[in-house]
PDB file of C-alpha atoms in Angstrom:
ATOM      1  CA  UNK A 211     211.193 130.393 139.553  1.00  0.00           C
ATOM      2  CA  UNK A 212     213.114 127.304 140.597  1.00  0.00           C
ATOM      3  CA  UNK A 213     216.835 127.859 141.061  1.00  0.00           C
ATOM      4  CA  UNK A 214     219.648 125.306 141.181  1.00  0.00           C
ATOM      5  CA  UNK A 215     222.338 126.728 143.427  1.00  0.00           C
ATOM      6  CA  UNK A 216     225.184 124.865 141.721  1.00  0.00           C
ATOM      7  CA  UNK A 217     224.418 126.784 138.506  1.00  0.00           C
ATOM      8  CA  UNK A 218     223.662 130.238 139.893  1.00  0.00           C
ATOM      9  CA  UNK A 219     225.810 133.230 139.055  1.00  0.00           C
ATOM     10  CA  UNK A 220     226.118 136.065 141.547  1.00  0.00           C
ATOM     11  CA  UNK A 221     227.443 139.627 141.405  1.00  0.00           C
ATOM     12  CA  UNK A 222     228.300 141.780 144.422  1.00  0.00           C
ATOM     13  CA  UNK A 223     226.945 145.345 144.370  1.00  0.00           C
ATOM     14  CA  UNK A 224     228.443 147.860 146.793  1.00  0.00           C
ATOM     15  CA  UNK A 225     227.650 151.577 147.169  1.00  0.00           C
ATOM     16  CA  UNK A 226     230.687 153.322 148.689  1.00  0.00           C
ATOM     17  CA  UNK A 227     231.331 156.699 150.256  1.00  0.00           C
ATOM     18  CA  UNK A 228     234.732 157.513 151.719  1.00  0.00           C
ATOM     19  CA  UNK A 229     235.742 153.809 151.737  1.00  0.00           C
ATOM     20  CA  UNK A 230     238.448 152.897 154.208  1.00  0.00           C
ATOM     21  CA  UNK A 231     240.029 150.014 156.079  1.00  0.00           C
ATOM     22  CA  UNK A 232     236.807 148.006 156.455  1.00  0.00           C
ATOM     23  CA  UNK A 233     236.174 148.188 152.720  1.00  0.00           C
ATOM     24  CA  UNK A 234     239.675 146.840 152.079  1.00  0.00           C
ATOM     25  CA  UNK A 235     238.946 143.942 154.467  1.00  0.00           C
ATOM     26  CA  UNK A 236     235.610 143.370 152.741  1.00  0.00           C
ATOM     27  CA  UNK A 237     237.284 143.041 149.339  1.00  0.00           C
ATOM     28  CA  UNK A 238     239.886 140.659 150.732  1.00  0.00           C
ATOM     29  CA  UNK A 239     237.220 138.439 152.286  1.00  0.00           C
ATOM     30  CA  UNK A 240     235.234 138.418 149.044  1.00  0.00           C
ATOM     31  CA  UNK A 241     238.361 137.194 147.271  1.00  0.00           C
ATOM     32  CA  UNK A 242     238.511 134.241 149.684  1.00  0.00           C
ATOM     33  CA  UNK A 243     234.878 133.125 149.353  1.00  0.00           C
ATOM     34  CA  UNK A 244     234.160 129.447 148.677  1.00  0.00           C
ATOM     35  CA  UNK A 245     231.386 130.265 146.185  1.00  0.00           C
ATOM     36  CA  UNK A 246     232.508 131.790 142.871  1.00  0.00           C
ATOM     37  CA  UNK A 247     231.688 135.473 142.433  1.00  0.00           C
ATOM     38  CA  UNK A 248     231.046 136.901 138.978  1.00  0.00           C
ATOM     39  CA  UNK A 249     231.616 140.652 139.247  1.00  0.00           C
ATOM     40  CA  UNK A 250     232.085 143.182 142.015  1.00  0.00           C
ATOM     41  CA  UNK A 251     230.230 146.334 140.955  1.00  0.00           C
ATOM     42  CA  UNK A 252     230.900 149.493 142.964  1.00  0.00           C
ATOM     43  CA  UNK A 253     228.902 152.709 142.786  1.00  0.00           C
ATOM     44  CA  UNK A 254     231.212 155.193 144.457  1.00  0.00           C
ATOM     45  CA  UNK A 255     230.100 158.605 145.680  1.00  0.00           C
ATOM     46  CA  UNK A 256     232.716 161.310 144.987  1.00  0.00           C
ATOM     47  CA  UNK A 257     235.764 160.095 143.078  1.00  0.00           C
ATOM     48  CA  UNK A 258     238.207 162.109 145.215  1.00  0.00           C
ATOM     49  CA  UNK A 259     237.505 159.955 148.276  1.00  0.00           C
ATOM     50  CA  UNK A 260     238.022 156.801 146.228  1.00  0.00           C
ATOM     51  CA  UNK A 261     241.416 158.068 145.113  1.00  0.00           C
ATOM     52  CA  UNK A 262     242.350 159.245 148.607  1.00  0.00           C
ATOM     53  CA  UNK A 263     241.571 155.784 149.966  1.00  0.00           C
ATOM     54  CA  UNK A 264     243.995 154.215 147.505  1.00  0.00           C
ATOM     55  CA  UNK A 265     241.350 152.118 145.749  1.00  0.00           C
ATOM     56  CA  UNK A 266     242.146 153.340 142.241  1.00  0.00           C
ATOM     57  CA  UNK A 267     244.403 150.278 141.922  1.00  0.00           C
ATOM     58  CA  UNK A 268     241.272 148.124 141.550  1.00  0.00           C
ATOM     59  CA  UNK A 269     240.013 149.977 138.491  1.00  0.00           C
ATOM     60  CA  UNK A 270     240.633 147.901 135.384  1.00  0.00           C
ATOM     61  CA  UNK A 271     240.954 144.637 137.324  1.00  0.00           C
ATOM     62  CA  UNK A 272     238.868 141.940 135.532  1.00  0.00           C
ATOM     63  CA  UNK A 273     235.547 141.395 137.288  1.00  0.00           C
ATOM     64  CA  UNK A 274     235.798 144.685 139.206  1.00  0.00           C
ATOM     65  CA  UNK A 275     233.740 147.675 138.031  1.00  0.00           C
ATOM     66  CA  UNK A 276     233.691 151.167 139.504  1.00  0.00           C
ATOM     67  CA  UNK A 277     231.127 153.809 138.588  1.00  0.00           C
ATOM     68  CA  UNK A 278     231.589 157.237 140.154  1.00  0.00           C
ATOM     69  CA  UNK A 279     228.715 159.577 141.005  1.00  0.00           C
ATOM     70  CA  UNK A 280     228.397 162.908 142.794  1.00  0.00           C
ATOM     71  CA  UNK A 281     227.004 163.163 146.300  1.00  0.00           C
ATOM     72  CA  UNK A 282     224.012 165.089 144.981  1.00  0.00           C
ATOM     73  CA  UNK A 283     223.178 162.093 142.756  1.00  0.00           C
ATOM     74  CA  UNK A 284     223.155 159.465 145.494  1.00  0.00           C
ATOM     75  CA  UNK A 285     219.853 157.910 146.480  1.00  0.00           C
ATOM     76  CA  UNK A 286     219.387 154.885 148.739  1.00  0.00           C
ATOM     77  CA  UNK A 287     217.052 153.186 146.285  1.00  0.00           C
ATOM     78  CA  UNK A 288     217.975 154.764 142.954  1.00  0.00           C
ATOM     79  CA  UNK A 289     221.732 154.243 143.279  1.00  0.00           C
ATOM     80  CA  UNK A 290     221.325 150.584 144.172  1.00  0.00           C
ATOM     81  CA  UNK A 291     218.912 150.112 141.292  1.00  0.00           C
ATOM     82  CA  UNK A 292     221.523 151.659 139.012  1.00  0.00           C
ATOM     83  CA  UNK A 293     223.993 149.023 140.209  1.00  0.00           C
ATOM     84  CA  UNK A 294     221.553 146.248 139.275  1.00  0.00           C
ATOM     85  CA  UNK A 295     221.427 147.609 135.725  1.00  0.00           C
ATOM     86  CA  UNK A 296     225.115 146.700 135.314  1.00  0.00           C
ATOM     87  CA  UNK A 297     224.535 143.043 136.240  1.00  0.00           C
ATOM     88  CA  UNK A 298     223.243 140.063 134.292  1.00  0.00           C
ATOM     89  CA  UNK A 299     223.771 137.531 137.093  1.00  0.00           C
ATOM     90  CA  UNK A 300     221.064 135.251 138.500  1.00  0.00           C
ATOM     91  CA  UNK A 301     221.555 136.796 141.934  1.00  0.00           C
ATOM     92  CA  UNK A 302     222.766 140.202 143.070  1.00  0.00           C
ATOM     93  CA  UNK A 303     224.215 140.648 146.546  1.00  0.00           C
ATOM     94  CA  UNK A 304     224.081 144.112 148.052  1.00  0.00           C
ATOM     95  CA  UNK A 305     226.605 145.015 150.731  1.00  0.00           C
ATOM     96  CA  UNK A 306     227.625 148.252 152.404  1.00  0.00           C
ATOM     97  CA  UNK A 307     231.273 149.252 152.369  1.00  0.00           C
ATOM     98  CA  UNK A 308     231.662 148.647 156.122  1.00  0.00           C
ATOM     99  CA  UNK A 309     230.187 145.115 156.256  1.00  0.00           C
ATOM    100  CA  UNK A 310     232.994 142.555 156.460  1.00  0.00           C
ATOM    101  CA  UNK A 311     232.261 138.847 155.823  1.00  0.00           C
ATOM    102  CA  UNK A 312     232.862 136.915 159.033  1.00  0.00           C
ATOM    103  CA  UNK A 313     234.182 133.887 157.145  1.00  0.00           C
ATOM    104  CA  UNK A 314     234.717 132.423 153.681  1.00  0.00           C
ATOM    105  CA  UNK A 315     231.222 130.895 153.415  1.00  0.00           C
ATOM    106  CA  UNK A 316     229.099 134.056 153.401  1.00  0.00           C
ATOM    107  CA  UNK A 317     228.184 133.944 149.705  1.00  0.00           C
ATOM    108  CA  UNK A 318     227.716 130.169 149.715  1.00  0.00           C
ATOM    109  CA  UNK A 319     225.266 130.367 152.616  1.00  0.00           C
ATOM    110  CA  UNK A 320     223.287 133.200 151.047  1.00  0.00           C
ATOM    111  CA  UNK A 321     222.963 131.323 147.763  1.00  0.00           C
ATOM    112  CA  UNK A 322     221.794 128.221 149.651  1.00  0.00           C
ATOM    113  CA  UNK A 323     219.007 130.311 151.183  1.00  0.00           C
ATOM    114  CA  UNK A 324     217.305 130.571 147.813  1.00  0.00           C
ATOM    115  CA  UNK A 325     216.479 126.849 147.948  1.00  0.00           C
ATOM    116  CA  UNK A 326     214.208 127.375 150.944  1.00  0.00           C
ATOM    117  CA  UNK A 327     210.457 127.761 150.563  1.00  0.00           C
ATOM    118  CA  UNK A 328     207.569 129.176 152.541  1.00  0.00           C
ATOM    119  CA  UNK A 329     204.735 126.978 153.887  1.00  0.00           C
ATOM    120  CA  UNK A 330     202.810 127.331 150.614  1.00  0.00           C
ATOM    121  CA  UNK A 331     205.874 126.988 148.415  1.00  0.00           C
ATOM    122  CA  UNK A 332     206.668 130.713 148.377  1.00  0.00           C
ATOM    123  CA  UNK A 333     209.918 131.398 146.510  1.00  0.00           C
ATOM    124  CA  UNK A 334     212.488 133.724 148.151  1.00  0.00           C
ATOM    125  CA  UNK A 335     212.831 137.113 146.520  1.00  0.00           C
ATOM    126  CA  UNK A 336     215.646 138.012 148.909  1.00  0.00           C
ATOM    127  CA  UNK A 337     217.953 136.377 151.467  1.00  0.00           C
ATOM    128  CA  UNK A 338     219.679 138.483 154.111  1.00  0.00           C
ATOM    129  CA  UNK A 339     222.610 137.805 156.413  1.00  0.00           C
ATOM    130  CA  UNK A 340     223.186 137.886 160.132  1.00  0.00           C
ATOM    131  CA  UNK A 341     225.023 140.948 161.443  1.00  0.00           C
ATOM    132  CA  UNK A 342     227.549 140.450 164.216  1.00  0.00           C
ATOM    133  CA  UNK A 343     228.791 143.282 166.397  1.00  0.00           C
ATOM    134  CA  UNK A 344     232.300 144.605 165.787  1.00  0.00           C
ATOM    135  CA  UNK A 345     234.906 144.368 168.547  1.00  0.00           C
ATOM    136  CA  UNK A 346     234.581 148.065 169.383  1.00  0.00           C
ATOM    137  CA  UNK A 347     230.792 147.974 169.638  1.00  0.00           C
ATOM    138  CA  UNK A 348     229.099 149.184 172.837  1.00  0.00           C
ATOM    139  CA  UNK A 349     227.385 146.654 175.091  1.00  0.00           C
ATOM    140  CA  UNK A 350     223.821 147.840 174.448  1.00  0.00           C
ATOM    141  CA  UNK A 351     224.325 147.935 170.686  1.00  0.00           C
ATOM    142  CA  UNK A 352     225.854 144.461 170.862  1.00  0.00           C
ATOM    143  CA  UNK A 353     222.688 143.132 172.481  1.00  0.00           C
ATOM    144  CA  UNK A 354     220.524 144.980 169.928  1.00  0.00           C
ATOM    145  CA  UNK A 355     222.428 143.223 167.130  1.00  0.00           C
ATOM    146  CA  UNK A 356     221.774 139.848 168.779  1.00  0.00           C
ATOM    147  CA  UNK A 357     218.082 140.739 169.210  1.00  0.00           C
ATOM    148  CA  UNK A 358     217.574 141.719 165.576  1.00  0.00           C
ATOM    149  CA  UNK A 359     219.832 139.010 164.153  1.00  0.00           C
ATOM    150  CA  UNK A 360     219.365 135.804 166.179  1.00  0.00           C
ATOM    151  CA  UNK A 361     221.087 132.463 165.636  1.00  0.00           C
ATOM    152  CA  UNK A 362     218.086 130.723 164.041  1.00  0.00           C
ATOM    153  CA  UNK A 363     217.134 130.829 160.348  1.00  0.00           C
ATOM    154  CA  UNK A 364     213.739 132.141 159.333  1.00  0.00           C
ATOM    155  CA  UNK A 365     211.531 132.067 156.241  1.00  0.00           C
ATOM    156  CA  UNK A 366     208.984 134.893 156.388  1.00  0.00           C
ATOM    157  CA  UNK A 367     205.833 135.081 154.264  1.00  0.00           C
ATOM    158  CA  UNK A 368     202.480 136.861 154.225  1.00  0.00           C
ATOM    159  CA  UNK A 369     201.149 134.313 156.721  1.00  0.00           C
ATOM    160  CA  UNK A 370     203.564 135.689 159.349  1.00  0.00           C
ATOM    161  CA  UNK A 371     202.175 139.245 159.370  1.00  0.00           C
ATOM    162  CA  UNK A 372     199.620 138.612 162.177  1.00  0.00           C
ATOM    163  CA  UNK A 373     202.369 137.076 164.341  1.00  0.00           C
ATOM    164  CA  UNK A 374     205.435 139.172 163.471  1.00  0.00           C
ATOM    165  CA  UNK A 375     203.863 142.447 162.378  1.00  0.00           C
ATOM    166  CA  UNK A 376     206.379 144.867 160.884  1.00  0.00           C
ATOM    167  CA  UNK A 377     209.235 142.421 161.564  1.00  0.00           C
ATOM    168  CA  UNK A 378     207.846 140.307 158.716  1.00  0.00           C
ATOM    169  CA  UNK A 379     209.364 142.828 156.318  1.00  0.00           C
ATOM    170  CA  UNK A 380     212.632 143.237 158.198  1.00  0.00           C
ATOM    171  CA  UNK A 381     215.722 142.686 156.075  1.00  0.00           C
ATOM    172  CA  UNK A 382     218.858 144.710 155.513  1.00  0.00           C
ATOM    173  CA  UNK A 383     220.866 145.765 152.470  1.00  0.00           C
ATOM    174  CA  UNK A 384     223.920 145.793 154.686  1.00  0.00           C
ATOM    175  CA  UNK A 385     224.162 142.263 153.299  1.00  0.00           C
ATOM    176  CA  UNK A 386     221.221 140.961 151.285  1.00  0.00           C
ATOM    177  CA  UNK A 387     220.996 138.886 148.089  1.00  0.00           C
ATOM    178  CA  UNK A 388     218.156 139.182 145.569  1.00  0.00           C
ATOM    179  CA  UNK A 389     216.827 136.975 142.805  1.00  0.00           C
ATOM    180  CA  UNK A 390     217.500 139.433 139.980  1.00  0.00           C
ATOM    181  CA  UNK A 391     214.587 138.288 137.800  1.00  0.00           C
ATOM    182  CA  UNK A 392     212.132 138.721 140.672  1.00  0.00           C
ATOM    183  CA  UNK A 393     213.742 142.034 141.549  1.00  0.00           C
ATOM    184  CA  UNK A 394     213.188 143.329 138.025  1.00  0.00           C
ATOM    185  CA  UNK A 395     209.682 141.863 137.818  1.00  0.00           C
ATOM    186  CA  UNK A 396     208.773 143.729 141.015  1.00  0.00           C
ATOM    187  CA  UNK A 397     210.139 146.997 139.629  1.00  0.00           C
ATOM    188  CA  UNK A 398     213.185 147.134 141.879  1.00  0.00           C
ATOM    189  CA  UNK A 399     213.757 149.593 144.699  1.00  0.00           C
ATOM    190  CA  UNK A 400     211.846 152.843 144.939  1.00  0.00           C
ATOM    191  CA  UNK A 401     213.902 155.410 143.021  1.00  0.00           C
ATOM    192  CA  UNK A 402     213.540 158.246 145.515  1.00  0.00           C
ATOM    193  CA  UNK A 403     214.175 156.726 148.921  1.00  0.00           C
ATOM    194  CA  UNK A 404     215.384 158.501 152.029  1.00  0.00           C
ATOM    195  CA  UNK A 405     216.091 155.146 153.664  1.00  0.00           C
ATOM    196  CA  UNK A 406     214.588 151.697 154.176  1.00  0.00           C
ATOM    197  CA  UNK A 407     214.463 150.718 150.497  1.00  0.00           C
ATOM    198  CA  UNK A 408     215.090 147.092 151.498  1.00  0.00           C
ATOM    199  CA  UNK A 409     212.031 146.805 153.760  1.00  0.00           C
ATOM    200  CA  UNK A 410     209.828 148.604 151.249  1.00  0.00           C
ATOM    201  CA  UNK A 411     210.838 146.098 148.565  1.00  0.00           C
ATOM    202  CA  UNK A 412     210.379 143.205 151.011  1.00  0.00           C
ATOM    203  CA  UNK A 413     206.914 144.451 151.918  1.00  0.00           C
ATOM    204  CA  UNK A 414     205.766 144.559 148.309  1.00  0.00           C
ATOM    205  CA  UNK A 415     207.347 141.172 147.633  1.00  0.00           C
ATOM    206  CA  UNK A 416     205.726 139.456 150.579  1.00  0.00           C
ATOM    207  CA  UNK A 417     202.338 140.977 149.747  1.00  0.00           C
ATOM    208  CA  UNK A 418     202.755 139.614 146.207  1.00  0.00           C
ATOM    209  CA  UNK A 419     203.424 136.074 147.440  1.00  0.00           C
ATOM    210  CA  UNK A 420     207.192 135.849 147.714  1.00  0.00           C
ATOM    211  CA  UNK A 421     209.261 134.863 150.739  1.00  0.00           C
ATOM    212  CA  UNK A 422     211.974 136.688 152.685  1.00  0.00           C
ATOM    213  CA  UNK A 423     214.705 134.420 154.068  1.00  0.00           C
ATOM    214  CA  UNK A 424     216.995 135.142 157.019  1.00  0.00           C
ATOM    215  CA  UNK A 425     220.108 132.983 156.727  1.00  0.00           C
ATOM    216  CA  UNK A 426     221.830 132.999 160.130  1.00  0.00           C
ATOM    217  CA  UNK A 427     224.931 131.101 158.959  1.00  0.00           C
ATOM    218  CA  UNK A 428     225.642 133.864 156.458  1.00  0.00           C
ATOM    219  CA  UNK A 429     227.415 136.334 158.697  1.00  0.00           C
ATOM    220  CA  UNK A 430     228.954 139.777 158.370  1.00  0.00           C
ATOM    221  CA  UNK A 431     230.620 141.945 160.985  1.00  0.00           C
ATOM    222  CA  UNK A 432     228.760 145.234 161.072  1.00  0.00           C
ATOM    223  CA  UNK A 433     227.647 147.587 163.827  1.00  0.00           C
ATOM    224  CA  UNK A 434     227.548 151.261 164.773  1.00  0.00           C
ATOM    225  CA  UNK A 435     228.114 153.280 167.929  1.00  0.00           C
ATOM    226  CA  UNK A 436     225.630 156.064 167.201  1.00  0.00           C
ATOM    227  CA  UNK A 437     225.358 158.976 169.612  1.00  0.00           C
ATOM    228  CA  UNK A 438     221.976 160.387 170.613  1.00  0.00           C
ATOM    229  CA  UNK A 439     221.785 162.889 167.768  1.00  0.00           C
ATOM    230  CA  UNK A 440     222.644 160.227 165.186  1.00  0.00           C
ATOM    231  CA  UNK A 441     220.052 157.859 166.659  1.00  0.00           C
ATOM    232  CA  UNK A 442     217.439 160.612 166.517  1.00  0.00           C
ATOM    233  CA  UNK A 443     218.178 161.372 162.862  1.00  0.00           C
ATOM    234  CA  UNK A 444     218.268 157.737 161.811  1.00  0.00           C
ATOM    235  CA  UNK A 445     214.874 157.068 163.378  1.00  0.00           C
ATOM    236  CA  UNK A 446     213.472 160.259 161.890  1.00  0.00           C
ATOM    237  CA  UNK A 447     214.426 159.083 158.390  1.00  0.00           C
ATOM    238  CA  UNK A 448     213.106 155.590 159.135  1.00  0.00           C
ATOM    239  CA  UNK A 449     209.735 157.041 160.059  1.00  0.00           C
ATOM    240  CA  UNK A 450     209.687 159.275 156.968  1.00  0.00           C
ATOM    241  CA  UNK A 451     210.113 156.179 154.801  1.00  0.00           C
ATOM    242  CA  UNK A 452     207.183 154.526 156.562  1.00  0.00           C
ATOM    243  CA  UNK A 453     205.002 157.619 156.303  1.00  0.00           C
ATOM    244  CA  UNK A 454     205.694 157.798 152.565  1.00  0.00           C
ATOM    245  CA  UNK A 455     204.674 154.167 152.030  1.00  0.00           C
ATOM    246  CA  UNK A 456     201.391 153.538 153.851  1.00  0.00           C
ATOM    247  CA  UNK A 457     200.632 150.723 151.381  1.00  0.00           C
ATOM    248  CA  UNK A 458     203.318 148.738 153.218  1.00  0.00           C
ATOM    249  CA  UNK A 459     203.433 150.069 156.769  1.00  0.00           C
ATOM    250  CA  UNK A 460     199.899 151.266 157.554  1.00  0.00           C
ATOM    251  CA  UNK A 461     198.473 149.224 160.402  1.00  0.00           C
ATOM    252  CA  UNK A 462     201.907 147.835 161.318  1.00  0.00           C
ATOM    253  CA  UNK A 463     203.325 150.283 163.892  1.00  0.00           C
ATOM    254  CA  UNK A 464     206.952 149.949 164.971  1.00  0.00           C
ATOM    255  CA  UNK A 465     206.384 151.170 168.519  1.00  0.00           C
ATOM    256  CA  UNK A 466     205.438 147.748 169.916  1.00  0.00           C
ATOM    257  CA  UNK A 467     208.603 146.132 168.610  1.00  0.00           C
ATOM    258  CA  UNK A 468     210.662 149.015 169.980  1.00  0.00           C
ATOM    259  CA  UNK A 469     209.131 148.681 173.435  1.00  0.00           C
ATOM    260  CA  UNK A 470     209.791 144.937 173.393  1.00  0.00           C
ATOM    261  CA  UNK A 471     213.452 145.582 172.562  1.00  0.00           C
ATOM    262  CA  UNK A 472     213.805 148.091 175.414  1.00  0.00           C
ATOM    263  CA  UNK A 473     212.247 145.686 177.927  1.00  0.00           C
ATOM    264  CA  UNK A 474     214.393 142.784 176.756  1.00  0.00           C
ATOM    265  CA  UNK A 475     217.536 144.918 176.852  1.00  0.00           C
ATOM    266  CA  UNK A 476     216.804 146.236 180.353  1.00  0.00           C
ATOM    267  CA  UNK A 477     216.206 142.695 181.629  1.00  0.00           C
ATOM    268  CA  UNK A 478     219.447 141.570 180.003  1.00  0.00           C
ATOM    269  CA  UNK A 479     221.407 144.420 181.597  1.00  0.00           C
ATOM    270  CA  UNK A 480     220.086 143.475 185.028  1.00  0.00           C
ATOM    271  CA  UNK A 481     220.772 139.777 184.470  1.00  0.00           C
ATOM    272  CA  UNK A 482     224.310 140.491 183.243  1.00  0.00           C
ATOM    273  CA  UNK A 483     224.930 142.762 186.254  1.00  0.00           C
ATOM    274  CA  UNK A 484     225.262 145.981 184.270  1.00  0.00           C
ATOM    275  CA  UNK A 485     222.408 148.059 185.745  1.00  0.00           C
ATOM    276  CA  UNK A 486     224.432 151.282 185.413  1.00  0.00           C
ATOM    277  CA  UNK A 487     223.794 151.077 181.646  1.00  0.00           C
ATOM    278  CA  UNK A 488     220.010 151.335 182.087  1.00  0.00           C
ATOM    279  CA  UNK A 489     219.976 155.191 182.193  1.00  0.00           C
ATOM    280  CA  UNK A 490     221.859 155.207 178.860  1.00  0.00           C
ATOM    281  CA  UNK A 491     219.308 152.761 177.472  1.00  0.00           C
ATOM    282  CA  UNK A 492     216.404 154.948 178.615  1.00  0.00           C
ATOM    283  CA  UNK A 493     217.899 158.143 177.186  1.00  0.00           C
ATOM    284  CA  UNK A 494     218.782 156.626 173.801  1.00  0.00           C
ATOM    285  CA  UNK A 495     215.445 154.845 173.561  1.00  0.00           C
ATOM    286  CA  UNK A 496     213.647 158.103 174.296  1.00  0.00           C
ATOM    287  CA  UNK A 497     215.665 159.894 171.627  1.00  0.00           C
ATOM    288  CA  UNK A 498     214.881 157.149 169.092  1.00  0.00           C
ATOM    289  CA  UNK A 499     211.185 157.365 169.880  1.00  0.00           C
ATOM    290  CA  UNK A 500     211.156 161.160 169.599  1.00  0.00           C
ATOM    291  CA  UNK A 501     212.876 160.973 166.212  1.00  0.00           C
ATOM    292  CA  UNK A 502     210.411 158.344 165.046  1.00  0.00           C
ATOM    293  CA  UNK A 503     207.369 160.350 166.167  1.00  0.00           C
ATOM    294  CA  UNK A 504     208.594 163.498 164.438  1.00  0.00           C
ATOM    295  CA  UNK A 505     209.438 161.589 161.260  1.00  0.00           C
ATOM    296  CA  UNK A 506     205.949 160.116 161.062  1.00  0.00           C
ATOM    297  CA  UNK A 507     204.590 163.682 161.126  1.00  0.00           C
ATOM    298  CA  UNK A 508     207.258 165.306 158.959  1.00  0.00           C
ATOM    299  CA  UNK A 509     204.718 166.893 156.596  1.00  0.00           C
ATOM    300  CA  UNK A 510     203.537 169.131 159.426  1.00  0.00           C
ATOM    301  CA  UNK A 511     207.037 170.383 160.234  1.00  0.00           C
ATOM    302  CA  UNK A 512     208.707 173.538 158.886  1.00  0.00           C
ATOM    303  CA  UNK A 513     211.408 172.909 156.284  1.00  0.00           C
ATOM    304  CA  UNK A 514     214.181 174.128 158.606  1.00  0.00           C
ATOM    305  CA  UNK A 515     213.126 171.649 161.271  1.00  0.00           C
ATOM    306  CA  UNK A 516     213.074 168.786 158.754  1.00  0.00           C
ATOM    307  CA  UNK A 517     216.604 169.671 157.616  1.00  0.00           C
ATOM    308  CA  UNK A 518     217.796 169.647 161.221  1.00  0.00           C
ATOM    309  CA  UNK A 519     216.137 166.305 161.946  1.00  0.00           C
ATOM    310  CA  UNK A 520     217.215 164.327 158.886  1.00  0.00           C
ATOM    311  CA  UNK A 521     220.379 162.315 158.310  1.00  0.00           C
ATOM    312  CA  UNK A 522     220.007 162.726 154.544  1.00  0.00           C
ATOM    313  CA  UNK A 523     219.624 166.375 153.541  1.00  0.00           C
ATOM    314  CA  UNK A 524     220.234 165.632 149.852  1.00  0.00           C
ATOM    315  CA  UNK A 525     216.972 163.711 149.784  1.00  0.00           C
ATOM    316  CA  UNK A 526     215.064 166.891 150.589  1.00  0.00           C
ATOM    317  CA  UNK A 527     217.102 169.059 148.237  1.00  0.00           C
ATOM    318  CA  UNK A 528     216.244 167.032 145.156  1.00  0.00           C
ATOM    319  CA  UNK A 529     213.522 168.306 142.867  1.00  0.00           C
ATOM    320  CA  UNK A 530     210.081 166.786 143.185  1.00  0.00           C
ATOM    321  CA  UNK A 531     210.317 165.951 146.857  1.00  0.00           C
ATOM    322  CA  UNK A 532     207.911 163.094 147.415  1.00  0.00           C
ATOM    323  CA  UNK A 533     204.903 164.265 149.355  1.00  0.00           C
ATOM    324  CA  UNK A 534     206.771 167.058 151.135  1.00  0.00           C
ATOM    325  CA  UNK A 535     204.784 170.141 151.975  1.00  0.00           C
ATOM    326  CA  UNK A 536     206.865 173.259 152.415  1.00  0.00           C
TER     327      UNK A 536
END
């Protein structure tokens, strides 16, 4: 599927929930992009928060669509797939409502990524952006962002699995563009996803002979300052997604990559003369690992424990819970 970037159309798809100041900045930066954008399609959870944020003024603006859903209807994969159904563009760019383009060339750089090829001519199914830490981000999280989103571009294919392991499938819908025809051909995102719908799609795509491109010059400002409980819950849900998709993640454990990150971070803290942050690193890393271990074994846990551990209780409340044993 050869693509000529000067002819490609692109729509921006954004799920929102309680959008605020960062979403307003995101929309302003999209307006200033050097590459022409077709439509901005928003799937907003709970209309009252949209109205409270003052974003009703955008409804009816040409090229701007808003579709409201209830919180009980939201699904990480299903809601994003619904957004794709409203687009006819060559490319669809998913963003979260708190990811702000770092400059005016974000979309242009992402589109350019689709001209890259793998060593055997593999065509990109998706191209994801670099995430830069926000000004209020903690020091450890800032280093984690730099670790996961380095300054060098990368084209990942099936040939990289022995070398990169699970990182071969790493990509993020915080800011990630997809070839819409390939997306539809592959069946799109899983419709009932607790989390990690981007990596699951990437895994299937890479196994089927497509490439995953990391475009470092495409940059968004996005980071979190999660506390220990939030880190635990996030890693629990991450592990649930992996446990539910052994066809992608079996034989590719995340623990090794996590240990490498901890070692690299500790060395960086010592080198940067911030050794007092090492206890925080150890505690948060331990909490992440505990959440991950429990998530991998969620089917053996009582329902009450699962509800306490998860960041996404609605996932478990929906009928036909995937593989969950009460």
